[in-house]
Amino acid sequence: MKKFDVACMPGDGIGVEVVPEAMRVLEAVAKIHGGMTFSFDTFDWNCDYYVKHGRMMPEDGLDRLSQYDSVFLGAIGDVTKVPDHISVWESILTIRREFEQVLNIRPAKIIQGVHSPLVNPKEFDLIVVRENSEGEYSTVGGKMYKGKDEIAVQNNFFSRRAMSEAMHYAFELANKRKGHVTSATKSNGIYHSMPFWDEVFQEVSSDYPDIQTDSQHIDALVAFFVTDPARFDVIVASNLFGDILTDLGAGIMGSVGIAPAANINLNGKYPSMFEPVHGSAPDIAGKGIANPIGQIWTAKLMLDHFGETELGDLVMDAIEQVIQSKRTTTDIGGTLSTKEVTEEILSELNNN
């Protein structure tokens, strides 16, 4: 009997509504498997916790989370209680960095039943591999002077190790998909780091002679995401470029409410963390209308990470069946509540 211990952090806003729904789906697929169980422990480390304790998690929070097979996160953030730069940096980003979650993986695909804003999206199905530990999101830098002479310096840093890890992961993914990797660069405008990125990409490419490659400047790449996303398979990008591309990927799908993400630890020392792309959405929190599909698709990515890809495919098939038949929440054209959508997905799973 396989057992997976999962630390659940519903977080703020709609996170507390959608995480329990995804847990129901995971329990259902465990029953379908017959030889697997999930053990969930829920931690209320969110902005309310900060208001009470002056921190986003207890001092031993990371030690406690490190004992689990994965972290399943809902959404963090409530600016009426805690500024975003505190809530995010003291929770999500701390976990990503301390647990060496060096990659952020976000798929985007056209799903029949979700209206894409693109006139002709075709059948795009892409995945972005984002370097998740350094690049443009470093904390190196500072501010000096005052008044009109005040300046801010933000230093980016890129290591051969981190770039190579992201690129090798992208190529391995492409081996299982359509066999194409695109590199997101800006070597015509960023003098040091992006030519270095291009150099490492060429070196890694030589290890995969059967994989087709191309390199696109980020400004052209975002345009192609809008005009012809079906041309892409796997895209590998730096921290900032990957962040931009994946939000755009959710946009061209037609809803950020269905987009998933995975923060992957490669060395096995710490758990990986799985979270949907959407935020805490305080404007609809507590109304029972939040879309649970982003969290449930995120659960599918967690199943894949555990090596249970067949179960992950079952979840994805159920999601697509429900969306195609408009058994969804109002944000993507349906009339159902959060719980009702989950019930429809569970029904599809039980019928397969």
Short mmCIF file of C-alpha atoms in Angstrom, two decimals:
data_model
loop_
_atom_site.label_atom_id
_atom_site.label_comp_id
_atom_site.label_asym_id
_atom_site.label_seq_id
_atom_site.Cartn_x
_atom_site.Cartn_y
_atom_site.Cartn_z
CA MET A 1 0.00 0.00 0.00
CA LYS A 2 1.45 3.34 -1.07
CA LYS A 3 0.92 6.23 1.32
CA PHE A 4 1.52 9.87 0.50
CA ASP A 5 1.69 12.38 3.34
CA VAL A 6 0.55 15.81 2.15
CA ALA A 7 0.76 19.11 4.03
CA CYS A 8 -2.23 21.22 3.00
CA MET A 9 -2.05 25.02 3.30
CA PRO A 10 -5.41 26.40 2.10
CA GLY A 11 -4.20 29.93 2.81
CA ASP A 12 -6.50 32.89 2.26
CA GLY A 13 -9.69 33.77 0.40
CA ILE A 14 -10.92 31.10 -1.98
CA GLY A 15 -8.00 28.87 -1.05
CA VAL A 16 -9.93 27.59 1.97
CA GLU A 17 -12.80 26.65 -0.37
CA VAL A 18 -10.98 24.96 -3.26
CA VAL A 19 -8.29 22.99 -1.41
CA PRO A 20 -10.81 20.73 0.39
CA GLU A 21 -12.50 20.06 -2.96
CA ALA A 22 -9.22 18.95 -4.54
CA MET A 23 -8.56 16.76 -1.50
CA ARG A 24 -11.88 15.01 -2.19
CA VAL A 25 -10.73 14.28 -5.73
CA LEU A 26 -7.41 12.90 -4.53
CA GLU A 27 -9.19 10.62 -2.07
CA ALA A 28 -11.45 9.41 -4.88
CA VAL A 29 -8.57 8.51 -7.19
CA ALA A 30 -6.84 6.72 -4.31
CA LYS A 31 -9.92 4.49 -4.03
CA ILE A 32 -9.86 3.90 -7.77
CA HIS A 33 -6.21 2.88 -7.53
CA GLY A 34 -6.94 0.54 -4.65
CA GLY A 35 -3.37 0.37 -3.42
CA MET A 36 -2.76 3.98 -2.43
CA THR A 37 -3.84 6.34 0.32
CA PHE A 38 -3.37 10.00 1.11
CA SER A 39 -2.84 11.40 4.57
CA PHE A 40 -3.64 15.11 4.79
CA ASP A 41 -2.62 17.50 7.56
CA THR A 42 -4.00 21.04 7.25
CA PHE A 43 -2.10 24.12 8.44
CA ASP A 44 -3.86 27.46 8.86
CA TRP A 45 -0.75 29.53 8.11
CA ASN A 46 -2.21 32.54 6.35
CA CYS A 47 -2.81 36.25 6.78
CA ASP A 48 -5.07 35.68 9.78
CA TYR A 49 -2.21 33.75 11.37
CA TYR A 50 0.06 36.74 10.70
CA VAL A 51 -2.39 39.13 12.38
CA LYS A 52 -2.36 36.94 15.50
CA HIS A 53 1.32 35.99 15.60
CA GLY A 54 3.24 38.59 13.57
CA ARG A 55 4.56 36.01 11.13
CA MET A 56 3.17 33.91 8.28
CA MET A 57 4.18 30.58 9.81
CA PRO A 58 5.64 29.39 13.12
CA GLU A 59 9.38 29.33 13.67
CA ASP A 60 9.48 25.58 13.12
CA GLY A 61 7.10 25.75 10.14
CA LEU A 62 9.65 24.74 7.53
CA ASP A 63 10.91 21.87 9.69
CA ARG A 64 7.37 20.58 10.01
CA LEU A 65 6.61 20.89 6.30
CA SER A 66 9.86 19.14 5.40
CA GLN A 67 8.51 15.90 6.87
CA TYR A 68 5.84 15.58 4.16
CA ASP A 69 5.92 14.16 0.65
CA SER A 70 4.51 17.38 -0.79
CA VAL A 71 2.97 20.73 0.10
CA PHE A 72 -0.48 21.45 -1.36
CA LEU A 73 -1.10 25.19 -1.32
CA GLY A 74 -4.28 27.13 -2.04
CA ALA A 75 -3.68 30.86 -2.25
CA ILE A 76 -1.85 33.37 -0.09
CA GLY A 77 -2.73 37.03 0.25
CA ASP A 78 -5.14 39.51 1.82
CA VAL A 79 -3.95 43.09 1.48
CA THR A 80 -6.56 44.28 3.97
CA LYS A 81 -4.61 42.40 6.65
CA VAL A 82 -1.03 41.98 5.42
CA PRO A 83 0.91 43.72 2.61
CA ASP A 84 1.58 41.37 -0.29
CA HIS A 85 5.35 41.72 -0.10
CA ILE A 86 5.18 40.31 3.44
CA SER A 87 2.61 37.56 2.93
CA VAL A 88 4.28 36.24 -0.22
CA TRP A 89 7.92 36.58 0.79
CA GLU A 90 7.34 35.05 4.22
CA SER A 91 5.39 32.05 2.91
CA ILE A 92 5.42 31.01 -0.75
CA LEU A 93 8.82 32.39 -1.66
CA THR A 94 10.39 31.22 1.59
CA ILE A 95 9.14 27.68 0.97
CA ARG A 96 10.33 27.73 -2.67
CA ARG A 97 13.81 28.85 -1.73
CA GLU A 98 14.39 26.93 1.48
CA PHE A 99 13.06 23.72 -0.08
CA GLU A 100 15.20 24.23 -3.19
CA GLN A 101 12.17 24.15 -5.50
CA VAL A 102 14.28 25.21 -8.43
CA LEU A 103 11.66 24.74 -11.15
CA ASN A 104 8.16 26.08 -11.66
CA ILE A 105 6.10 24.07 -14.14
CA ARG A 106 2.92 25.47 -15.68
CA PRO A 107 0.97 23.89 -18.55
CA ALA A 108 -1.52 25.70 -20.77
CA LYS A 109 -3.80 24.09 -23.34
CA ILE A 110 -6.97 24.79 -25.21
CA ILE A 111 -9.91 23.02 -23.56
CA GLN A 112 -13.15 22.74 -25.45
CA GLY A 113 -15.81 24.56 -23.46
CA VAL A 114 -13.59 27.37 -22.24
CA HIS A 115 -13.77 30.44 -24.43
CA SER A 116 -10.27 31.55 -25.39
CA PRO A 117 -9.96 35.27 -26.14
CA LEU A 118 -7.91 34.32 -29.20
CA VAL A 119 -9.76 34.39 -32.52
CA ASN A 120 -8.02 31.23 -33.72
CA PRO A 121 -6.24 29.47 -30.84
CA LYS A 122 -6.05 26.16 -32.71
CA GLU A 123 -5.27 23.13 -30.52
CA PHE A 124 -2.39 24.59 -28.52
CA ASP A 125 -0.91 22.46 -25.76
CA LEU A 126 2.26 23.86 -24.23
CA ILE A 127 4.19 23.78 -20.99
CA VAL A 128 6.56 26.37 -19.54
CA VAL A 129 9.57 25.30 -17.49
CA ARG A 130 10.54 28.31 -15.40
CA GLU A 131 13.83 28.55 -13.53
CA ASN A 132 12.49 29.24 -10.06
CA SER A 133 15.39 30.05 -7.75
CA GLU A 134 17.43 32.95 -9.08
CA GLY A 135 17.52 35.16 -12.19
CA GLU A 136 15.64 38.43 -11.96
CA TYR A 137 14.02 37.62 -8.60
CA SER A 138 17.17 37.84 -6.51
CA THR A 139 17.26 39.89 -3.32
CA VAL A 140 20.67 41.35 -4.17
CA GLY A 141 20.58 45.13 -4.45
CA GLY A 142 19.42 48.12 -2.50
CA LYS A 143 18.41 51.78 -2.44
CA MET A 144 20.46 54.86 -1.74
CA TYR A 145 20.19 58.63 -1.64
CA LYS A 146 17.01 60.61 -1.11
CA GLY A 147 14.67 62.85 -3.03
CA LYS A 148 15.24 63.36 -6.74
CA ASP A 149 18.62 61.58 -6.53
CA GLU A 150 17.19 58.41 -4.97
CA ILE A 151 18.16 55.26 -6.87
CA ALA A 152 17.39 51.55 -6.64
CA VAL A 153 19.77 48.83 -7.78
CA GLN A 154 18.44 45.33 -8.48
CA ASN A 155 21.04 42.69 -9.33
CA ASN A 156 20.06 39.61 -11.29
CA PHE A 157 22.15 36.47 -11.07
CA PHE A 158 22.31 33.38 -13.26
CA SER A 159 24.26 30.22 -12.52
CA ARG A 160 25.25 27.55 -15.02
CA ARG A 161 23.94 24.90 -12.62
CA ALA A 162 20.42 26.34 -12.30
CA MET A 163 20.08 27.08 -16.00
CA SER A 164 21.30 23.61 -16.94
CA GLU A 165 18.86 21.94 -14.53
CA ALA A 166 15.91 23.84 -16.00
CA MET A 167 16.99 23.15 -19.56
CA HIS A 168 17.63 19.44 -19.04
CA TYR A 169 14.20 19.14 -17.42
CA ALA A 170 12.63 20.90 -20.42
CA PHE A 171 14.34 18.55 -22.88
CA GLU A 172 13.28 15.48 -20.91
CA LEU A 173 9.69 16.74 -20.99
CA ALA A 174 9.90 17.32 -24.74
CA ASN A 175 11.08 13.73 -25.14
CA LYS A 176 7.70 12.63 -23.77
CA ARG A 177 5.71 15.20 -25.73
CA LYS A 178 6.11 16.66 -29.23
CA GLY A 179 9.91 16.83 -29.27
CA HIS A 180 10.46 20.60 -29.39
CA VAL A 181 12.02 23.06 -26.93
CA THR A 182 11.94 26.84 -27.22
CA SER A 183 14.34 29.01 -25.24
CA ALA A 184 13.09 32.40 -24.02
CA THR A 185 15.93 34.92 -24.22
CA LYS A 186 16.70 38.61 -24.66
CA SER A 187 20.34 38.52 -25.66
CA ASN A 188 19.91 41.48 -28.00
CA GLY A 189 19.11 43.75 -25.06
CA ILE A 190 20.53 42.25 -21.86
CA TYR A 191 24.28 42.23 -22.21
CA HIS A 192 25.66 39.60 -19.82
CA SER A 193 23.05 37.18 -18.49
CA MET A 194 21.10 36.42 -21.65
CA PRO A 195 24.09 35.59 -23.90
CA PHE A 196 25.19 33.32 -21.04
CA TRP A 197 21.70 31.76 -21.07
CA ASP A 198 21.96 31.21 -24.84
CA GLU A 199 25.40 29.61 -24.47
CA VAL A 200 24.19 27.12 -21.87
CA PHE A 201 21.09 26.35 -23.94
CA GLN A 202 23.27 25.44 -26.91
CA GLU A 203 25.43 23.20 -24.72
CA VAL A 204 22.42 21.36 -23.27
CA SER A 205 20.82 21.06 -26.71
CA SER A 206 23.81 19.05 -27.91
CA ASP A 207 22.85 16.29 -25.44
CA TYR A 208 19.48 15.89 -27.19
CA PRO A 209 20.15 15.67 -30.94
CA ASP A 210 16.66 14.31 -31.66
CA ILE A 211 14.89 17.29 -30.09
CA GLN A 212 14.13 20.29 -32.28
CA THR A 213 14.97 23.69 -30.78
CA ASP A 214 14.56 27.37 -31.37
CA SER A 215 15.41 30.51 -29.42
CA GLN A 216 13.02 33.47 -29.25
CA HIS A 217 13.46 36.92 -27.78
CA ILE A 218 10.90 37.39 -25.05
CA ASP A 219 9.13 40.30 -26.77
CA ALA A 220 8.59 38.25 -29.93
CA LEU A 221 7.73 35.19 -27.87
CA VAL A 222 4.83 36.82 -26.05
CA ALA A 223 3.51 38.00 -29.43
CA PHE A 224 3.66 34.42 -30.75
CA PHE A 225 1.79 33.24 -27.63
CA VAL A 226 -1.08 35.42 -28.80
CA THR A 227 -0.83 34.93 -32.58
CA ASP A 228 0.22 31.27 -32.84
CA PRO A 229 0.50 29.39 -29.52
CA ALA A 230 0.05 26.04 -31.25
CA ARG A 231 3.61 26.29 -32.59
CA PHE A 232 5.02 25.66 -29.10
CA ASP A 233 5.63 22.49 -27.13
CA VAL A 234 8.00 23.09 -24.19
CA ILE A 235 9.37 26.55 -23.39
CA VAL A 236 12.25 27.05 -20.96
CA ALA A 237 12.62 30.48 -19.40
CA SER A 238 14.24 32.47 -16.64
CA ASN A 239 12.35 33.37 -13.48
CA LEU A 240 10.86 36.65 -14.73
CA PHE A 241 10.30 35.59 -18.33
CA GLY A 242 8.68 32.36 -17.18
CA ASP A 243 6.40 34.23 -14.80
CA ILE A 244 5.18 36.53 -17.56
CA LEU A 245 4.70 33.73 -20.08
CA THR A 246 2.73 31.52 -17.72
CA ASP A 247 0.27 34.24 -16.73
CA LEU A 248 -0.21 34.91 -20.43
CA GLY A 249 -0.65 31.17 -20.94
CA ALA A 250 -3.52 31.19 -18.43
CA GLY A 251 -4.98 34.20 -20.22
CA ILE A 252 -5.02 32.62 -23.66
CA MET A 253 -6.62 29.48 -22.19
CA GLY A 254 -9.52 31.71 -21.20
CA SER A 255 -9.37 31.69 -17.40
CA VAL A 256 -6.74 31.99 -14.69
CA GLY A 257 -9.19 30.02 -12.53
CA ILE A 258 -8.29 26.73 -14.22
CA ALA A 259 -4.50 27.13 -14.46
CA PRO A 260 -2.22 24.87 -12.33
CA ALA A 261 1.41 25.10 -11.23
CA ALA A 262 4.08 22.94 -9.62
CA ASN A 263 7.23 24.00 -7.75
CA ILE A 264 9.63 21.11 -8.15
CA ASN A 265 12.49 20.02 -5.91
CA LEU A 266 14.89 17.93 -8.00
CA ASN A 267 17.32 16.60 -5.42
CA GLY A 268 14.81 14.81 -3.18
CA LYS A 269 15.94 16.58 -0.01
CA TYR A 270 12.68 18.47 0.42
CA PRO A 271 9.06 18.21 -0.73
CA SER A 272 7.80 19.89 -3.87
CA MET A 273 4.90 22.34 -3.63
CA PHE A 274 1.78 22.47 -5.78
CA GLU A 275 -0.39 25.58 -6.14
CA PRO A 276 -2.86 26.95 -8.68
CA VAL A 277 -1.98 30.09 -10.62
CA HIS A 278 -4.99 32.04 -9.37
CA GLY A 279 -4.81 34.22 -6.28
CA SER A 280 -6.99 34.39 -3.18
CA ALA A 281 -9.77 36.34 -5.00
CA PRO A 282 -11.16 38.07 -1.90
CA ASP A 283 -14.00 39.60 -3.94
CA ILE A 284 -15.68 36.19 -4.33
CA ALA A 285 -14.39 34.45 -1.21
CA GLY A 286 -17.07 32.83 0.93
CA LYS A 287 -19.72 32.88 -1.80
CA GLY A 288 -19.32 29.27 -2.88
CA ILE A 289 -18.71 30.22 -6.51
CA ALA A 290 -14.92 29.87 -6.74
CA ASN A 291 -13.70 27.66 -9.58
CA PRO A 292 -12.08 24.53 -8.07
CA ILE A 293 -10.61 23.33 -11.37
CA GLY A 294 -7.29 25.17 -11.02
CA GLN A 295 -6.71 23.45 -7.67
CA ILE A 296 -7.88 20.08 -9.00
CA TRP A 297 -5.65 20.34 -12.08
CA THR A 298 -2.85 21.19 -9.64
CA ALA A 299 -3.66 17.94 -7.82
CA LYS A 300 -3.20 16.18 -11.17
CA LEU A 301 0.32 17.63 -11.39
CA MET A 302 1.02 16.31 -7.90
CA LEU A 303 -0.13 12.84 -8.95
CA ASP A 304 2.22 13.04 -11.95
CA HIS A 305 5.07 14.03 -9.64
CA PHE A 306 4.37 10.97 -7.47
CA GLY A 307 4.66 8.82 -10.58
CA GLU A 308 0.90 8.18 -10.76
CA THR A 309 0.51 9.53 -14.29
CA GLU A 310 -2.37 7.22 -15.21
CA LEU A 311 -4.41 8.56 -12.29
CA GLY A 312 -3.37 12.07 -13.25
CA ASP A 313 -4.69 11.45 -16.75
CA LEU A 314 -7.99 10.22 -15.30
CA VAL A 315 -8.34 13.48 -13.37
CA MET A 316 -7.53 15.53 -16.46
CA ASP A 317 -10.04 13.58 -18.55
CA ALA A 318 -12.72 14.20 -15.92
CA ILE A 319 -11.91 17.91 -15.84
CA GLU A 320 -12.18 18.18 -19.61
CA GLN A 321 -15.46 16.26 -19.73
CA VAL A 322 -17.00 18.55 -17.12
CA ILE A 323 -15.78 21.70 -18.87
CA GLN A 324 -16.95 20.56 -22.30
CA SER A 325 -20.46 19.93 -21.00
CA LYS A 326 -20.58 23.32 -19.20
CA ARG A 327 -20.89 21.76 -15.74
CA THR A 328 -18.78 24.58 -14.38
CA THR A 329 -18.81 27.71 -12.29
CA THR A 330 -20.05 30.99 -13.74
CA ASP A 331 -16.59 32.38 -14.56
CA ILE A 332 -16.27 29.94 -17.47
CA GLY A 333 -19.88 29.86 -18.56
CA GLY A 334 -21.59 27.45 -16.17
CA THR A 335 -24.09 27.82 -13.35
CA LEU A 336 -22.75 25.48 -10.68
CA SER A 337 -21.25 26.13 -7.27
CA THR A 338 -17.74 25.17 -6.19
CA LYS A 339 -18.92 21.96 -4.54
CA GLU A 340 -21.25 21.06 -7.41
CA VAL A 341 -18.39 21.23 -9.92
CA THR A 342 -16.37 18.87 -7.73
CA GLU A 343 -19.33 16.49 -7.55
CA GLU A 344 -19.47 16.45 -11.36
CA ILE A 345 -15.74 15.66 -11.58
CA LEU A 346 -16.15 12.87 -8.99
CA SER A 347 -19.05 11.49 -11.03
CA GLU A 348 -16.89 11.40 -14.15
CA LEU A 349 -14.09 9.63 -12.26
CA ASN A 350 -16.46 7.00 -10.92
CA ASN A 351 -17.89 6.38 -14.38
CA ASN A 352 -14.47 5.80 -16.00
#
